[in-house]
Amino acid sequence: MIHCYRRKAEILLTSWLNTYDEDIGEKQAEYDEIMTAFDEEKKRMQDLQDQFAAQDVEYWRLMKEKEDEEKAILEKKLSTFICNRSAKRIQRYWRAYRARKLARRKGRKKKKGSAAKKK
């Protein structure tokens, strides 16, 4: 009878061990599958980070180039504006000067002419 109980206990323990081994085997296979997928994703992420780093360097180079071009265009526009404003001022002063000169000449001619008539 003890032998029978012992045999049942062995069978039960063997059954539990087999079930445990199967469960652990499934979990290990699932773990290995997840780790493989994780490693692939990690490698893909590293590749993308490398690609991003290369593009980031290119991006900042292009942005610097764009900024330099915009700065050059702005400086050119500013220079043109200053030159035009200066030219307008010079022309305005020159016209005013000429007008004063012509007015003075006309004033002198009238004085000379009126003085000659009085004599």
mmCIF file of C-alpha atoms in Angstrom:
data_model
loop_
_atom_site.group_PDB
_atom_site.id
_atom_site.type_symbol
_atom_site.label_atom_id
_atom_site.label_comp_id
_atom_site.label_asym_id
_atom_site.label_seq_id
_atom_site.Cartn_x
_atom_site.Cartn_y
_atom_site.Cartn_z
ATOM 1 C CA MET A 1 0.000 0.000 0.000
ATOM 2 C CA ILE A 2 2.786 2.408 0.830
ATOM 3 C CA HIS A 3 4.334 1.353 -2.381
ATOM 4 C CA CYS A 4 1.111 2.305 -4.198
ATOM 5 C CA TYR A 5 1.007 5.740 -2.551
ATOM 6 C CA ARG A 6 4.641 6.233 -3.300
ATOM 7 C CA ARG A 7 4.058 5.320 -6.938
ATOM 8 C CA LYS A 8 1.110 7.760 -7.185
ATOM 9 C CA ALA A 9 3.192 10.509 -5.560
ATOM 10 C CA GLU A 10 6.026 9.864 -8.032
ATOM 11 C CA ILE A 11 3.607 9.971 -10.951
ATOM 12 C CA LEU A 12 2.027 13.151 -9.597
ATOM 13 C CA LEU A 13 5.430 14.782 -9.037
ATOM 14 C CA THR A 14 6.604 13.687 -12.471
ATOM 15 C CA SER A 15 3.437 15.142 -13.953
ATOM 16 C CA TRP A 16 4.010 18.417 -12.120
ATOM 17 C CA LEU A 17 7.658 18.496 -13.199
ATOM 18 C CA ASN A 18 6.675 17.848 -16.817
ATOM 19 C CA THR A 19 4.028 20.579 -16.637
ATOM 20 C CA TYR A 20 6.575 22.913 -15.031
ATOM 21 C CA ASP A 21 9.166 22.081 -17.694
ATOM 22 C CA GLU A 22 6.629 22.702 -20.461
ATOM 23 C CA ASP A 23 5.549 26.011 -18.946
ATOM 24 C CA ILE A 24 9.133 27.113 -18.379
ATOM 25 C CA GLY A 25 10.041 25.969 -21.907
ATOM 26 C CA GLU A 26 7.184 28.024 -23.351
ATOM 27 C CA LYS A 27 8.131 31.019 -21.236
ATOM 28 C CA GLN A 28 11.790 30.641 -22.265
ATOM 29 C CA ALA A 29 10.789 30.417 -25.946
ATOM 30 C CA GLU A 30 8.576 33.492 -25.518
ATOM 31 C CA TYR A 31 11.406 35.283 -23.713
ATOM 32 C CA ASP A 32 13.881 34.362 -26.470
ATOM 33 C CA GLU A 33 11.436 35.569 -29.121
ATOM 34 C CA ILE A 34 10.890 38.842 -27.274
ATOM 35 C CA MET A 35 14.643 39.315 -26.779
ATOM 36 C CA THR A 36 15.285 38.637 -30.476
ATOM 37 C CA ALA A 37 12.645 41.206 -31.436
ATOM 38 C CA PHE A 38 14.083 43.618 -28.857
ATOM 39 C CA ASP A 39 17.611 43.192 -30.219
ATOM 40 C CA GLU A 40 16.345 43.776 -33.770
ATOM 41 C CA GLU A 41 14.476 46.900 -32.676
ATOM 42 C CA LYS A 42 17.506 48.074 -30.715
ATOM 43 C CA LYS A 43 19.709 47.619 -33.796
ATOM 44 C CA ARG A 44 17.132 49.400 -35.950
ATOM 45 C CA MET A 45 16.977 52.233 -33.425
ATOM 46 C CA GLN A 46 20.775 52.542 -33.443
ATOM 47 C CA ASP A 47 20.760 52.653 -37.256
ATOM 48 C CA LEU A 48 18.096 55.359 -37.185
ATOM 49 C CA GLN A 49 20.048 57.327 -34.587
ATOM 50 C CA ASP A 50 23.175 57.112 -36.748
ATOM 51 C CA GLN A 51 21.174 58.227 -39.769
ATOM 52 C CA PHE A 52 19.613 61.031 -37.726
ATOM 53 C CA ALA A 53 23.026 62.166 -36.519
ATOM 54 C CA ALA A 54 24.277 62.352 -40.107
ATOM 55 C CA GLN A 55 21.159 64.220 -41.198
ATOM 56 C CA ASP A 56 21.377 66.493 -38.165
ATOM 57 C CA VAL A 57 24.889 67.557 -39.163
ATOM 58 C CA GLU A 58 23.693 68.157 -42.733
ATOM 59 C CA TYR A 59 20.614 70.025 -41.460
ATOM 60 C CA TRP A 60 22.648 72.412 -39.318
ATOM 61 C CA ARG A 61 25.116 72.991 -42.155
ATOM 62 C CA LEU A 62 22.243 73.860 -44.501
ATOM 63 C CA MET A 63 20.571 76.062 -41.890
ATOM 64 C CA LYS A 64 23.856 77.943 -41.375
ATOM 65 C CA GLU A 65 24.172 78.363 -45.137
ATOM 66 C CA LYS A 66 20.574 79.598 -45.360
ATOM 67 C CA GLU A 67 21.148 82.019 -42.485
ATOM 68 C CA ASP A 68 24.288 83.363 -44.176
ATOM 69 C CA GLU A 69 22.411 83.837 -47.465
ATOM 70 C CA GLU A 70 19.528 85.601 -45.723
ATOM 71 C CA LYS A 71 21.998 87.802 -43.853
ATOM 72 C CA ALA A 72 23.765 88.696 -47.119
ATOM 73 C CA ILE A 73 20.430 89.518 -48.778
ATOM 74 C CA LEU A 74 19.388 91.648 -45.804
ATOM 75 C CA GLU A 75 22.723 93.485 -45.802
ATOM 76 C CA LYS A 76 22.401 94.109 -49.545
ATOM 77 C CA LYS A 77 18.870 95.473 -49.101
ATOM 78 C CA LEU A 78 20.024 97.628 -46.198
ATOM 79 C CA SER A 79 22.964 98.931 -48.207
ATOM 80 C CA THR A 80 20.684 99.729 -51.156
ATOM 81 C CA PHE A 81 18.226 101.482 -48.850
ATOM 82 C CA ILE A 82 20.969 103.571 -47.245
ATOM 83 C CA CYS A 83 22.439 104.480 -50.650
ATOM 84 C CA ASN A 84 19.025 105.482 -52.010
ATOM 85 C CA ARG A 85 18.199 107.504 -48.897
ATOM 86 C CA SER A 86 21.576 109.239 -49.062
ATOM 87 C CA ALA A 87 21.127 109.935 -52.780
ATOM 88 C CA LYS A 88 17.678 111.433 -52.121
ATOM 89 C CA ARG A 89 19.092 113.663 -49.387
ATOM 90 C CA ILE A 90 21.953 114.800 -51.601
ATOM 91 C CA GLN A 91 19.559 115.465 -54.479
ATOM 92 C CA ARG A 92 17.152 117.361 -52.193
ATOM 93 C CA TYR A 93 19.965 119.540 -50.817
ATOM 94 C CA TRP A 94 21.385 120.077 -54.310
ATOM 95 C CA ARG A 95 17.986 121.141 -55.676
ATOM 96 C CA ALA A 96 17.487 123.483 -52.732
ATOM 97 C CA TYR A 97 20.964 124.923 -53.267
ATOM 98 C CA ARG A 98 20.303 125.424 -57.010
ATOM 99 C CA ALA A 99 16.964 127.015 -56.284
ATOM 100 C CA ARG A 100 18.602 129.457 -53.855
ATOM 101 C CA LYS A 101 21.333 130.241 -56.408
ATOM 102 C CA LEU A 102 18.789 130.830 -59.181
ATOM 103 C CA ALA A 103 16.654 132.937 -56.880
ATOM 104 C CA ARG A 104 19.682 135.006 -55.924
ATOM 105 C CA ARG A 105 20.598 135.507 -59.602
ATOM 106 C CA LYS A 106 17.085 136.566 -60.482
ATOM 107 C CA GLY A 107 17.076 138.887 -57.507
ATOM 108 C CA ARG A 108 20.340 140.477 -58.584
ATOM 109 C CA LYS A 109 19.173 140.923 -62.154
ATOM 110 C CA LYS A 110 16.068 142.700 -60.981
ATOM 111 C CA LYS A 111 18.090 144.977 -58.784
ATOM 112 C CA LYS A 112 20.503 145.794 -61.569
ATOM 113 C CA GLY A 113 17.715 146.321 -64.025
ATOM 114 C CA SER A 114 15.678 148.461 -61.673
ATOM 115 C CA ALA A 115 18.758 150.457 -60.704
ATOM 116 C CA ALA A 116 19.541 151.101 -64.365
ATOM 117 C CA LYS A 117 16.006 152.279 -65.031
ATOM 118 C CA LYS A 118 16.127 154.704 -62.138
ATOM 119 C CA LYS A 119 19.160 156.459 -63.545
#
